[in-house]
PDB file of C-alpha atoms and ligand atoms in Angstrom:
ATOM      1  CA  MET A 125      78.821  98.507  89.022  1.00  0.00           C
ATOM      2  CA  VAL A 126      80.753  97.693  85.962  1.00  0.00           C
ATOM      3  CA  GLY A 127      80.521 101.248  84.672  1.00  0.00           C
ATOM      4  CA  CYS A 128      82.995 102.423  87.340  1.00  0.00           C
ATOM      5  CA  VAL A 129      85.635 100.224  85.956  1.00  0.00           C
ATOM      6  CA  PRO A 130      87.231 101.915  82.952  1.00  0.00           C
ATOM      7  CA  ARG A 131      87.949  99.689  79.984  1.00  0.00           C
ATOM      8  CA  PRO A 132      90.336 100.642  77.259  1.00  0.00           C
ATOM      9  CA  ALA A 133      88.337 101.870  74.319  1.00  0.00           C
ATOM     10  CA  ALA A 134      89.613  99.236  71.935  1.00  0.00           C
ATOM     11  CA  ARG A 135      88.961  96.415  74.280  1.00  0.00           C
ATOM     12  CA  GLY A 136      86.230  94.139  72.741  1.00  0.00           C
ATOM     13  CA  GLN A 137      82.813  93.973  74.245  1.00  0.00           C
ATOM     14  CA  ARG A 138      80.612  90.952  73.578  1.00  0.00           C
ATOM     15  CA  ARG A 139      77.938  92.818  71.710  1.00  0.00           C
ATOM     16  CA  GLN A 140      80.306  94.678  69.503  1.00  0.00           C
ATOM     17  CA  PRO A 141      81.368  93.219  66.200  1.00  0.00           C
ATOM     18  CA  ALA A 142      84.793  91.753  66.526  1.00  0.00           C
ATOM     19  CA  GLY A 143      87.002  94.871  65.685  1.00  0.00           C
ATOM     20  CA  ALA A 144      90.118  94.544  63.582  1.00  0.00           C
ATOM     21  CA  ARG A 145      92.331  95.576  66.461  1.00  0.00           C
ATOM     22  CA  ARG A 146      90.906  93.072  68.885  1.00  0.00           C
ATOM     23  CA  ARG A 147      90.813  90.267  66.412  1.00  0.00           C
ATOM     24  CA  GLY A 148      94.283  90.949  65.301  1.00  0.00           C
ATOM     25  CA  ARG A 149      95.644  91.194  68.791  1.00  0.00           C
ATOM     26  CA  LEU A 150      93.985  88.000  69.908  1.00  0.00           C
ATOM     27  CA  THR A 151      95.261  86.141  66.931  1.00  0.00           C
ATOM     28  CA  ALA A 152      98.771  87.387  67.395  1.00  0.00           C
ATOM     29  CA  TRP A 153      98.908  86.395  71.094  1.00  0.00           C
ATOM     30  CA  GLY A 154      97.347  83.083  70.313  1.00  0.00           C
ATOM     31  CA  ALA A 155     100.022  82.311  67.758  1.00  0.00           C
ATOM     32  CA  ILE A 156     102.775  83.125  70.236  1.00  0.00           C
ATOM     33  CA  ALA A 157     101.075  81.122  73.026  1.00  0.00           C
ATOM     34  CA  GLY A 158     100.426  78.187  70.704  1.00  0.00           C
ATOM     35  CA  ARG A 159     104.158  77.604  70.333  1.00  0.00           C
ATOM     36  CA  ARG A 160     104.579  77.417  74.087  1.00  0.00           C
ATOM     37  CA  ARG A 161     104.373  74.258  76.153  1.00  0.00           C
ATOM     38  CA  ARG A 162     100.958  73.560  77.610  1.00  0.00           C
ATOM     39  CA  ALA A 163     100.709  73.676  81.343  1.00  0.00           C
ATOM     40  CA  ARG A 164     100.955  70.440  83.274  1.00  0.00           C
ATOM     41  CA  VAL A 165      98.058  70.768  85.656  1.00  0.00           C
ATOM     42  CA  THR A 166      96.114  68.163  87.642  1.00  0.00           C
ATOM     43  CA  PRO A 167      92.914  66.776  86.034  1.00  0.00           C
ATOM     44  CA  GLU A 168      90.945  68.503  88.757  1.00  0.00           C
ATOM     45  CA  LEU A 169      92.424  71.940  88.124  1.00  0.00           C
ATOM     46  CA  ASP A 170      92.165  71.444  84.363  1.00  0.00           C
ATOM     47  CA  ALA A 171      88.466  70.659  84.787  1.00  0.00           C
ATOM     48  CA  ALA A 172      88.031  73.703  86.985  1.00  0.00           C
ATOM     49  CA  LEU A 173      89.725  75.949  84.393  1.00  0.00           C
ATOM     50  CA  ARG A 174      87.574  74.593  81.545  1.00  0.00           C
ATOM     51  CA  ARG A 175      84.455  75.294  83.720  1.00  0.00           C
ATOM     52  CA  ILE A 176      85.288  78.880  84.607  1.00  0.00           C
ATOM     53  CA  ALA A 177      86.439  79.676  81.012  1.00  0.00           C
ATOM     54  CA  ARG A 178      82.801  79.399  79.997  1.00  0.00           C
ATOM     55  CA  VAL A 179      81.224  81.694  82.662  1.00  0.00           C
ATOM     56  CA  PRO A 180      79.509  84.940  81.454  1.00  0.00           C
ATOM     57  CA  HIS A 181      81.802  87.203  83.336  1.00  0.00           C
ATOM     58  CA  LEU A 182      85.185  86.142  84.803  1.00  0.00           C
ATOM     59  CA  LEU A 183      87.455  88.091  87.213  1.00  0.00           C
ATOM     60  CA  VAL A 184      90.978  86.829  87.228  1.00  0.00           C
ATOM     61  CA  ALA A 185      92.825  88.337  90.330  1.00  0.00           C
ATOM     62  CA  LEU A 186      96.432  87.681  90.932  1.00  0.00           C
ATOM     63  CA  ASP A 187      98.882  88.363  93.734  1.00  0.00           C
ATOM     64  CA  PHE A 188     102.226  89.631  92.275  1.00  0.00           C
ATOM     65  CA  ASP A 189     105.373  88.719  94.243  1.00  0.00           C
ATOM     66  CA  GLY A 190     105.963  84.987  94.582  1.00  0.00           C
ATOM     67  CA  THR A 191     102.919  84.294  92.293  1.00  0.00           C
ATOM     68  CA  VAL A 192     103.457  85.808  88.838  1.00  0.00           C
ATOM     69  CA  ALA A 193     106.970  87.102  89.690  1.00  0.00           C
ATOM     70  CA  PRO A 194     109.690  85.033  91.351  1.00  0.00           C
ATOM     71  CA  PHE A 195     111.326  86.676  94.376  1.00  0.00           C
ATOM     72  CA  THR A 196     114.249  88.963  94.012  1.00  0.00           C
ATOM     73  CA  ASP A 197     116.562  90.573  96.599  1.00  0.00           C
ATOM     74  CA  ASP A 198     115.570  94.046  95.381  1.00  0.00           C
ATOM     75  CA  PRO A 199     111.777  94.493  94.947  1.00  0.00           C
ATOM     76  CA  ALA A 200     112.500  97.049  92.221  1.00  0.00           C
ATOM     77  CA  ASP A 201     114.029  94.273  90.081  1.00  0.00           C
ATOM     78  CA  SER A 202     110.981  92.075  90.336  1.00  0.00           C
ATOM     79  CA  ARG A 203     109.089  91.306  87.103  1.00  0.00           C
ATOM     80  CA  SER A 204     106.398  88.873  86.094  1.00  0.00           C
ATOM     81  CA  LEU A 205     107.474  85.776  84.116  1.00  0.00           C
ATOM     82  CA  ALA A 206     107.057  86.331  80.384  1.00  0.00           C
ATOM     83  CA  ASP A 207     104.374  83.586  80.097  1.00  0.00           C
ATOM     84  CA  ALA A 208     102.489  85.011  83.079  1.00  0.00           C
ATOM     85  CA  HIS A 209     102.542  88.486  81.572  1.00  0.00           C
ATOM     86  CA  LEU A 210     101.458  87.187  78.217  1.00  0.00           C
ATOM     87  CA  ALA A 211      98.562  85.391  79.777  1.00  0.00           C
ATOM     88  CA  VAL A 212      97.581  88.489  81.669  1.00  0.00           C
ATOM     89  CA  ILE A 213      97.642  90.537  78.510  1.00  0.00           C
ATOM     90  CA  ARG A 214      95.597  87.915  76.636  1.00  0.00           C
ATOM     91  CA  LEU A 215      92.958  87.661  79.453  1.00  0.00           C
ATOM     92  CA  TRP A 216      92.705  91.502  79.700  1.00  0.00           C
ATOM     93  CA  ASP A 217      92.091  91.503  75.903  1.00  0.00           C
ATOM     94  CA  THR A 218      89.265  88.950  76.116  1.00  0.00           C
ATOM     95  CA  PRO A 219      85.666  90.238  76.270  1.00  0.00           C
ATOM     96  CA  ASP A 220      83.750  89.931  79.590  1.00  0.00           C
ATOM     97  CA  THR A 221      87.041  89.171  81.454  1.00  0.00           C
ATOM     98  CA  ASP A 222      88.434  91.513  84.041  1.00  0.00           C
ATOM     99  CA  VAL A 223      92.044  91.137  85.368  1.00  0.00           C
ATOM    100  CA  ALA A 224      93.416  92.523  88.558  1.00  0.00           C
ATOM    101  CA  TYR A 225      96.694  92.456  90.534  1.00  0.00           C
ATOM    102  CA  VAL A 226      96.055  92.344  94.244  1.00  0.00           C
ATOM    103  CA  SER A 227      99.346  93.048  95.918  1.00  0.00           C
ATOM    104  CA  GLY A 228     100.935  94.060  99.228  1.00  0.00           C
ATOM    105  CA  ARG A 229     103.086  96.505  97.322  1.00  0.00           C
ATOM    106  CA  ALA A 230     102.279 100.183  97.362  1.00  0.00           C
ATOM    107  CA  LEU A 231     100.315 101.105  94.260  1.00  0.00           C
ATOM    108  CA  ASP A 232     103.163 103.138  92.685  1.00  0.00           C
ATOM    109  CA  SER A 233     105.582 100.225  93.178  1.00  0.00           C
ATOM    110  CA  LEU A 234     103.029  97.800  91.706  1.00  0.00           C
ATOM    111  CA  ARG A 235     102.591 100.020  88.657  1.00  0.00           C
ATOM    112  CA  GLN A 236     106.446 100.238  88.162  1.00  0.00           C
ATOM    113  CA  VAL A 237     107.094  96.521  88.164  1.00  0.00           C
ATOM    114  CA  SER A 238     103.886  95.002  86.819  1.00  0.00           C
ATOM    115  CA  ASP A 239     103.789  96.621  83.342  1.00  0.00           C
ATOM    116  CA  ALA A 240     100.019  96.331  83.716  1.00  0.00           C
ATOM    117  CA  PRO A 241      98.059  97.375  80.654  1.00  0.00           C
ATOM    118  CA  PRO A 242      95.847 100.477  80.909  1.00  0.00           C
ATOM    119  CA  GLY A 243      92.558  99.713  82.570  1.00  0.00           C
ATOM    120  CA  MET A 244      93.821  96.766  84.437  1.00  0.00           C
ATOM    121  CA  LEU A 245      92.518  96.826  88.030  1.00  0.00           C
ATOM    122  CA  LEU A 246      95.242  97.334  90.617  1.00  0.00           C
ATOM    123  CA  VAL A 247      95.060  96.851  94.337  1.00  0.00           C
ATOM    124  CA  GLY A 248      98.013  97.836  96.469  1.00  0.00           C
ATOM    125  CA  SER A 249      99.046  97.838 100.085  1.00  0.00           C
ATOM    126  CA  HIS A 250      97.053  94.603 100.834  1.00  0.00           C
ATOM    127  CA  GLY A 251      93.797  96.333  99.892  1.00  0.00           C
ATOM    128  CA  ALA A 252      94.429  99.778 101.276  1.00  0.00           C
ATOM    129  CA  GLN A 253      95.031 101.349  97.935  1.00  0.00           C
ATOM    130  CA  MET A 254      92.785 100.622  94.889  1.00  0.00           C
ATOM    131  CA  GLN A 255      92.953 101.757  91.291  1.00  0.00           C
ATOM    132  CA  LEU A 256      89.561 100.906  89.961  1.00  0.00           C
ATOM    133  CA  GLY A 257      88.931 103.899  87.842  1.00  0.00           C
ATOM    134  CA  GLU A 258      90.793 106.850  86.472  1.00  0.00           C
ATOM    135  CA  GLY A 259      91.378 109.525  89.148  1.00  0.00           C
ATOM    136  CA  GLU A 260      90.321 107.143  91.933  1.00  0.00           C
ATOM    137  CA  ASP A 261      92.632 107.609  94.833  1.00  0.00           C
ATOM    138  CA  PRO A 262      93.126 105.752  98.020  1.00  0.00           C
ATOM    139  CA  GLN A 263      91.312 107.035 101.118  1.00  0.00           C
ATOM    140  CA  PRO A 264      93.657 109.395 102.808  1.00  0.00           C
ATOM    141  CA  LEU A 265      94.845 108.581 106.350  1.00  0.00           C
ATOM    142  CA  SER A 266      93.902 110.836 109.268  1.00  0.00           C
ATOM    143  CA  ALA A 267      96.561 113.193 110.766  1.00  0.00           C
ATOM    144  CA  GLY A 268      97.071 110.644 113.541  1.00  0.00           C
ATOM    145  CA  GLY A 269      97.440 107.807 111.018  1.00  0.00           C
ATOM    146  CA  ILE A 270     100.059 109.785 108.999  1.00  0.00           C
ATOM    147  CA  SER A 271     102.090 110.464 112.204  1.00  0.00           C
ATOM    148  CA  ASP A 272     101.716 106.695 113.151  1.00  0.00           C
ATOM    149  CA  VAL A 273     103.111 105.696 109.641  1.00  0.00           C
ATOM    150  CA  ALA A 274     106.121 108.002 110.179  1.00  0.00           C
ATOM    151  CA  ALA A 275     106.685 106.555 113.694  1.00  0.00           C
ATOM    152  CA  VAL A 276     106.588 102.992 112.477  1.00  0.00           C
ATOM    153  CA  GLY A 277     108.978 103.889 109.662  1.00  0.00           C
ATOM    154  CA  GLU A 278     111.502 105.454 112.122  1.00  0.00           C
ATOM    155  CA  LEU A 279     111.309 102.484 114.490  1.00  0.00           C
ATOM    156  CA  LEU A 280     111.903 100.011 111.708  1.00  0.00           C
ATOM    157  CA  GLU A 281     114.857 102.133 110.387  1.00  0.00           C
ATOM    158  CA  GLN A 282     116.461 101.926 113.886  1.00  0.00           C
ATOM    159  CA  VAL A 283     115.899  98.153 113.921  1.00  0.00           C
ATOM    160  CA  ALA A 284     117.247  97.651 110.389  1.00  0.00           C
ATOM    161  CA  ALA A 285     120.428  99.577 111.296  1.00  0.00           C
ATOM    162  CA  GLU A 286     121.361  96.632 113.632  1.00  0.00           C
ATOM    163  CA  ALA A 287     122.135  94.188 110.818  1.00  0.00           C
ATOM    164  CA  PRO A 288     123.847  94.696 107.430  1.00  0.00           C
ATOM    165  CA  GLY A 289     121.464  93.913 104.589  1.00  0.00           C
ATOM    166  CA  ALA A 290     118.289  94.709 106.480  1.00  0.00           C
ATOM    167  CA  TRP A 291     116.405  97.691 105.081  1.00  0.00           C
ATOM    168  CA  VAL A 292     113.026  99.452 105.224  1.00  0.00           C
ATOM    169  CA  GLU A 293     110.467  99.922 102.574  1.00  0.00           C
ATOM    170  CA  HIS A 294     108.220 102.957 103.252  1.00  0.00           C
ATOM    171  CA  LYS A 295     104.612 102.770 102.072  1.00  0.00           C
ATOM    172  CA  PRO A 296     101.697 105.256 102.145  1.00  0.00           C
ATOM    173  CA  VAL A 297     100.003 103.371 105.004  1.00  0.00           C
ATOM    174  CA  GLY A 298     102.869 101.585 106.798  1.00  0.00           C
ATOM    175  CA  ALA A 299     106.439 100.317 106.445  1.00  0.00           C
ATOM    176  CA  VAL A 300     108.140  97.013 105.852  1.00  0.00           C
ATOM    177  CA  LEU A 301     111.287  95.555 107.441  1.00  0.00           C
ATOM    178  CA  HIS A 302     113.103  93.562 104.669  1.00  0.00           C
ATOM    179  CA  THR A 303     115.458  90.698 105.778  1.00  0.00           C
ATOM    180  CA  ARG A 304     115.844  88.622 102.680  1.00  0.00           C
ATOM    181  CA  THR A 305     119.690  88.917 102.597  1.00  0.00           C
ATOM    182  CA  VAL A 306     120.152  88.814 106.362  1.00  0.00           C
ATOM    183  CA  HIS A 307     121.290  85.579 108.088  1.00  0.00           C
ATOM    184  CA  ARG A 308     118.277  83.703 109.411  1.00  0.00           C
ATOM    185  CA  SER A 309     119.054  83.990 113.097  1.00  0.00           C
ATOM    186  CA  ALA A 310     119.809  87.707 112.803  1.00  0.00           C
ATOM    187  CA  ALA A 311     116.581  88.143 110.811  1.00  0.00           C
ATOM    188  CA  GLU A 312     114.572  86.469 113.547  1.00  0.00           C
ATOM    189  CA  ARG A 313     116.149  88.685 116.196  1.00  0.00           C
ATOM    190  CA  LEU A 314     115.430  91.832 114.153  1.00  0.00           C
ATOM    191  CA  GLN A 315     111.765  90.799 113.579  1.00  0.00           C
ATOM    192  CA  LEU A 316     111.312  90.149 117.276  1.00  0.00           C
ATOM    193  CA  LEU A 317     112.818  93.601 118.118  1.00  0.00           C
ATOM    194  CA  ALA A 318     110.516  95.227 115.528  1.00  0.00           C
ATOM    195  CA  ARG A 319     107.416  93.459 116.837  1.00  0.00           C
ATOM    196  CA  GLU A 320     108.200  94.573 120.498  1.00  0.00           C
ATOM    197  CA  ARG A 321     109.085  98.194 119.683  1.00  0.00           C
ATOM    198  CA  VAL A 322     106.115  98.765 117.328  1.00  0.00           C
ATOM    199  CA  ALA A 323     103.638  97.107 119.670  1.00  0.00           C
ATOM    200  CA  GLU A 324     104.898  99.324 122.535  1.00  0.00           C
ATOM    201  CA  ARG A 325     105.018 102.601 120.646  1.00  0.00           C
ATOM    202  CA  VAL A 326     102.477 102.369 117.883  1.00  0.00           C
ATOM    203  CA  PRO A 327      99.847  99.940 119.112  1.00  0.00           C
ATOM    204  CA  ALA A 328      97.438 100.869 116.327  1.00  0.00           C
ATOM    205  CA  ALA A 329      99.804  99.326 113.785  1.00  0.00           C
ATOM    206  CA  ARG A 330      98.700  95.928 112.387  1.00  0.00           C
ATOM    207  CA  MET A 331     101.478  93.372 111.796  1.00  0.00           C
ATOM    208  CA  ILE A 332     101.480  91.637 108.467  1.00  0.00           C
ATOM    209  CA  PRO A 333     104.227  88.893 108.195  1.00  0.00           C
ATOM    210  CA  GLY A 334     105.393  87.818 104.724  1.00  0.00           C
ATOM    211  CA  HIS A 335     108.261  86.159 102.937  1.00  0.00           C
ATOM    212  CA  ASP A 336     111.412  87.568 104.526  1.00  0.00           C
ATOM    213  CA  VAL A 337     109.510  90.727 105.509  1.00  0.00           C
ATOM    214  CA  LEU A 338     107.638  92.094 108.447  1.00  0.00           C
ATOM    215  CA  GLU A 339     105.224  94.765 107.687  1.00  0.00           C
ATOM    216  CA  PHE A 340     103.240  97.149 109.840  1.00  0.00           C
ATOM    217  CA  SER A 341     100.030  98.802 108.476  1.00  0.00           C
ATOM    218  CA  LEU A 342      97.844 101.564 109.799  1.00  0.00           C
ATOM    219  CA  ARG A 343      94.975 100.416 107.577  1.00  0.00           C
ATOM    220  CA  ARG A 344      92.635  97.617 108.725  1.00  0.00           C
ATOM    221  CA  THR A 345      91.731  96.046 105.461  1.00  0.00           C
ATOM    222  CA  ASP A 346      92.861  92.892 103.676  1.00  0.00           C
ATOM    223  CA  LYS A 347      93.032  91.333 100.261  1.00  0.00           C
ATOM    224  CA  GLY A 348      89.781  89.381 100.912  1.00  0.00           C
ATOM    225  CA  ARG A 349      87.838  92.529 101.241  1.00  0.00           C
ATOM    226  CA  ALA A 350      89.573  93.951  98.252  1.00  0.00           C
ATOM    227  CA  VAL A 351      88.590  90.948  96.067  1.00  0.00           C
ATOM    228  CA  ARG A 352      84.922  91.346  97.342  1.00  0.00           C
ATOM    229  CA  THR A 353      84.967  94.879  96.209  1.00  0.00           C
ATOM    230  CA  LEU A 354      86.477  93.868  92.846  1.00  0.00           C
ATOM    231  CA  ARG A 355      83.688  91.205  92.411  1.00  0.00           C
ATOM    232  CA  GLU A 356      81.031  93.831  93.161  1.00  0.00           C
ATOM    233  CA  ARG A 357      82.569  96.610  90.990  1.00  0.00           C
ATOM    234  CA  THR A 358      83.128  94.354  87.945  1.00  0.00           C
ATOM    235  CA  GLY A 359      79.916  92.357  88.319  1.00  0.00           C
ATOM    236  CA  ALA A 360      81.890  89.188  87.836  1.00  0.00           C
ATOM    237  CA  ASP A 361      79.996  85.980  88.583  1.00  0.00           C
ATOM    238  CA  THR A 362      83.148  83.922  88.978  1.00  0.00           C
ATOM    239  CA  VAL A 363      86.632  84.678  90.396  1.00  0.00           C
ATOM    240  CA  PHE A 364      89.901  82.983  89.706  1.00  0.00           C
ATOM    241  CA  TYR A 365      92.490  83.917  92.345  1.00  0.00           C
ATOM    242  CA  ALA A 366      96.170  82.806  92.706  1.00  0.00           C
ATOM    243  CA  GLY A 367      98.510  83.746  95.586  1.00  0.00           C
ATOM    244  CA  ASP A 368     101.459  82.411  97.566  1.00  0.00           C
ATOM    245  CA  ASP A 369     101.435  84.260 100.825  1.00  0.00           C
ATOM    246  CA  ARG A 370      99.573  84.365 104.185  1.00  0.00           C
ATOM    247  CA  THR A 371      97.799  87.614 103.104  1.00  0.00           C
ATOM    248  CA  ASP A 372      96.403  85.637 100.179  1.00  0.00           C
ATOM    249  CA  GLU A 373      94.648  83.269 102.584  1.00  0.00           C
ATOM    250  CA  ASP A 374      92.228  86.209 103.329  1.00  0.00           C
ATOM    251  CA  VAL A 375      91.113  85.864  99.696  1.00  0.00           C
ATOM    252  CA  PHE A 376      90.851  82.094  99.746  1.00  0.00           C
ATOM    253  CA  ARG A 377      88.675  82.447 102.854  1.00  0.00           C
ATOM    254  CA  VAL A 378      86.020  84.551 100.954  1.00  0.00           C
ATOM    255  CA  LEU A 379      86.033  82.717  97.716  1.00  0.00           C
ATOM    256  CA  GLU A 380      82.668  81.138  96.801  1.00  0.00           C
ATOM    257  CA  PRO A 381      82.214  77.442  95.958  1.00  0.00           C
ATOM    258  CA  HIS A 382      82.155  78.027  92.235  1.00  0.00           C
ATOM    259  CA  ASP A 383      85.382  80.253  92.305  1.00  0.00           C
ATOM    260  CA  VAL A 384      88.771  78.761  91.794  1.00  0.00           C
ATOM    261  CA  GLY A 385      91.673  79.485  94.238  1.00  0.00           C
ATOM    262  CA  VAL A 386      95.205  78.366  93.542  1.00  0.00           C
ATOM    263  CA  HIS A 387      97.948  78.483  96.177  1.00  0.00           C
ATOM    264  CA  VAL A 388     101.426  78.930  94.700  1.00  0.00           C
ATOM    265  CA  GLY A 389     104.315  77.069  96.364  1.00  0.00           C
ATOM    266  CA  PRO A 390     104.606  75.082  99.566  1.00  0.00           C
ATOM    267  CA  GLY A 391     102.851  75.607 102.871  1.00  0.00           C
ATOM    268  CA  GLU A 392      99.291  75.103 104.137  1.00  0.00           C
ATOM    269  CA  SER A 393      96.494  76.893 102.425  1.00  0.00           C
ATOM    270  CA  LEU A 394      92.727  77.137 102.254  1.00  0.00           C
ATOM    271  CA  ALA A 395      92.911  77.118  98.468  1.00  0.00           C
ATOM    272  CA  ALA A 396      91.309  74.200  96.711  1.00  0.00           C
ATOM    273  CA  TYR A 397      94.151  73.929  94.152  1.00  0.00           C
ATOM    274  CA  ARG A 398      97.896  74.187  94.338  1.00  0.00           C
ATOM    275  CA  VAL A 399     100.871  74.615  91.881  1.00  0.00           C
ATOM    276  CA  VAL A 400     104.600  74.356  92.787  1.00  0.00           C
ATOM    277  CA  GLY A 401     105.663  77.901  91.857  1.00  0.00           C
ATOM    278  CA  PRO A 402     105.358  80.943  89.641  1.00  0.00           C
ATOM    279  CA  ARG A 403     106.500  79.036  86.555  1.00  0.00           C
ATOM    280  CA  ALA A 404     103.710  76.380  86.954  1.00  0.00           C
ATOM    281  CA  LEU A 405     101.227  79.156  87.663  1.00  0.00           C
ATOM    282  CA  ALA A 406     102.244  80.937  84.449  1.00  0.00           C
ATOM    283  CA  GLY A 407     101.367  77.717  82.597  1.00  0.00           C
ATOM    284  CA  VAL A 408      98.014  77.579  84.296  1.00  0.00           C
ATOM    285  CA  LEU A 409      97.314  81.257  83.313  1.00  0.00           C
ATOM    286  CA  LEU A 410      98.249  80.510  79.711  1.00  0.00           C
ATOM    287  CA  THR A 411      95.828  77.576  79.654  1.00  0.00           C
ATOM    288  CA  LEU A 412      93.036  79.680  81.166  1.00  0.00           C
ATOM    289  CA  SER A 413      93.625  82.489  78.664  1.00  0.00           C
ATOM    290  CA  GLY A 414      93.566  80.130  75.785  1.00  0.00           C
ATOM    291  CA  LEU A 415      90.333  78.478  76.940  1.00  0.00           C
ATOM    292  CA  ARG A 416      88.715  81.799  77.760  1.00  0.00           C
ATOM    293  CA  ARG A 417      89.694  83.217  74.368  1.00  0.00           C
ATOM    294  CA  ARG A 418      88.396  80.203  72.508  1.00  0.00           C
ATOM    295  CA  HIS A 419      85.108  80.412  74.462  1.00  0.00           C
ATOM    296  CA  ALA A 420      84.790  84.125  73.432  1.00  0.00           C
ATOM    297  CA  MET A 421      85.483  83.470  69.818  1.00  0.00           C
ATOM    298  CA  LEU A 422      83.054  80.493  69.523  1.00  0.00           C
ATOM    299  CA  ARG A 423      80.337  82.546  71.323  1.00  0.00           C
ATOM    300  CA  ASP A 424      80.800  85.520  69.002  1.00  0.00           C
TER     301      ASP A 424
HETATM  302  O1  LIG B 191     101.222  90.701  97.881  1.00  0.00           O
HETATM  303  P1  LIG B 191     102.476  90.617  97.039  1.00  0.00           P
HETATM  304  O2  LIG B 191     102.309  91.162  95.596  1.00  0.00           O
HETATM  305  O3  LIG B 191     103.018  89.308  97.026  1.00  0.00           O
HETATM  306  O4  LIG B 191     103.475  91.626  97.769  1.00  0.00           O
HETATM  307  C1  LIG B 191     103.964  91.219  99.047  1.00  0.00           C
HETATM  308  C2  LIG B 191     105.337  91.992  99.298  1.00  0.00           C
HETATM  309  O5  LIG B 191     106.066  91.900  98.089  1.00  0.00           O
HETATM  310  C3  LIG B 191     107.305  92.522  98.082  1.00  0.00           C
HETATM  311  O6  LIG B 191     108.185  91.793  98.931  1.00  0.00           O
HETATM  312  C4  LIG B 191     108.389  90.383  98.506  1.00  0.00           C
HETATM  313  O7  LIG B 191     108.990  90.429  97.174  1.00  0.00           O
HETATM  314  C5  LIG B 191     110.316  91.046  97.142  1.00  0.00           C
HETATM  315  C6  LIG B 191     110.774  90.986  95.731  1.00  0.00           C
HETATM  316  O8  LIG B 191     110.729  89.747  95.183  1.00  0.00           O
HETATM  317  C7  LIG B 191     111.281  90.249  98.078  1.00  0.00           C
HETATM  318  O9  LIG B 191     112.552  90.906  98.077  1.00  0.00           O
HETATM  319  C8  LIG B 191     110.683  90.204  99.485  1.00  0.00           C
HETATM  320  O10 LIG B 191     111.418  89.318 100.339  1.00  0.00           O
HETATM  321  C9  LIG B 191     109.183  89.652  99.457  1.00  0.00           C
HETATM  322  O11 LIG B 191     108.602  89.662 100.744  1.00  0.00           O
HETATM  323  C10 LIG B 191     107.224  93.955  98.526  1.00  0.00           C
HETATM  324  O12 LIG B 191     108.555  94.470  98.695  1.00  0.00           O
HETATM  325  C11 LIG B 191     106.375  94.118  99.795  1.00  0.00           C
HETATM  326  O13 LIG B 191     106.120  95.450  99.964  1.00  0.00           O
HETATM  327  C12 LIG B 191     105.028  93.451  99.580  1.00  0.00           C
HETATM  328  O14 LIG B 191     104.214  93.557 100.728  1.00  0.00           O
END
């Protein structure tokens, strides 16, 4: 149901005459991107990008941390790479193209760091929070769920107090134990302790491991379901998805054969394509945005 997804008023639609604002913006972004180095991608990925750039309606869905933004010690300092942000803006500004961030971050935190343009689709808390339309709020937790979230947060605070550098991020539907700056052996000990205590006292909490984090959520959803919802709501016929973490595997699992999934960084993945890190992914996104924009201009 595309109508449920608000689009910025000035964003071009296929049947509209190319408005001055849209044409001007596309040209300006294109000029900037044209001076940048082209992405070095494998011939297979390059062919896949060329194919999906020509589909009628494309959804580009992206994980945030470790995918468009390199890791930082403090999540508040995290920002997407300039090229990745530029590509996102260009894609968002292209007709018949929807763009989404699909993140483990709480929605507020994602809004703060992503600098997402208005109308961009945002998924937070691994699918538990979605901003698909104005005024659309996440489903509230039950009273029991709210008290479980508080209990998990308290337990993790107690665990984090056992090692300098460990800290807890509190989210609307769970909490995260951060150990990025903690020595590896101490981090492993803390994570074990957290697993045991939460399993014993809040058995309803679902464990979500990540990069130097251990999260517990009271919501049973995942990014795969979120991307399915995005596909339905936007009416996209093809999805491009990029992600680096285990939670992104839930998306790669539900992608259809004609979609394109890109795993960012090392490690096993169900994704059909891989790039070495966020910088390489930014190049891929620039390439895709250029191809998609060219397709839109030729078609119009
Ligand atoms: O799904 P994502 O967008 O990748 O979000 C996953 C988690 O991202 C954040 O943590 C990660 O990035 C931090 C900043 O670079 C880093 O310090 C941390 O070690 C990483 O795990 C965020 O803080 C979590 O809430 C997200 O679940």
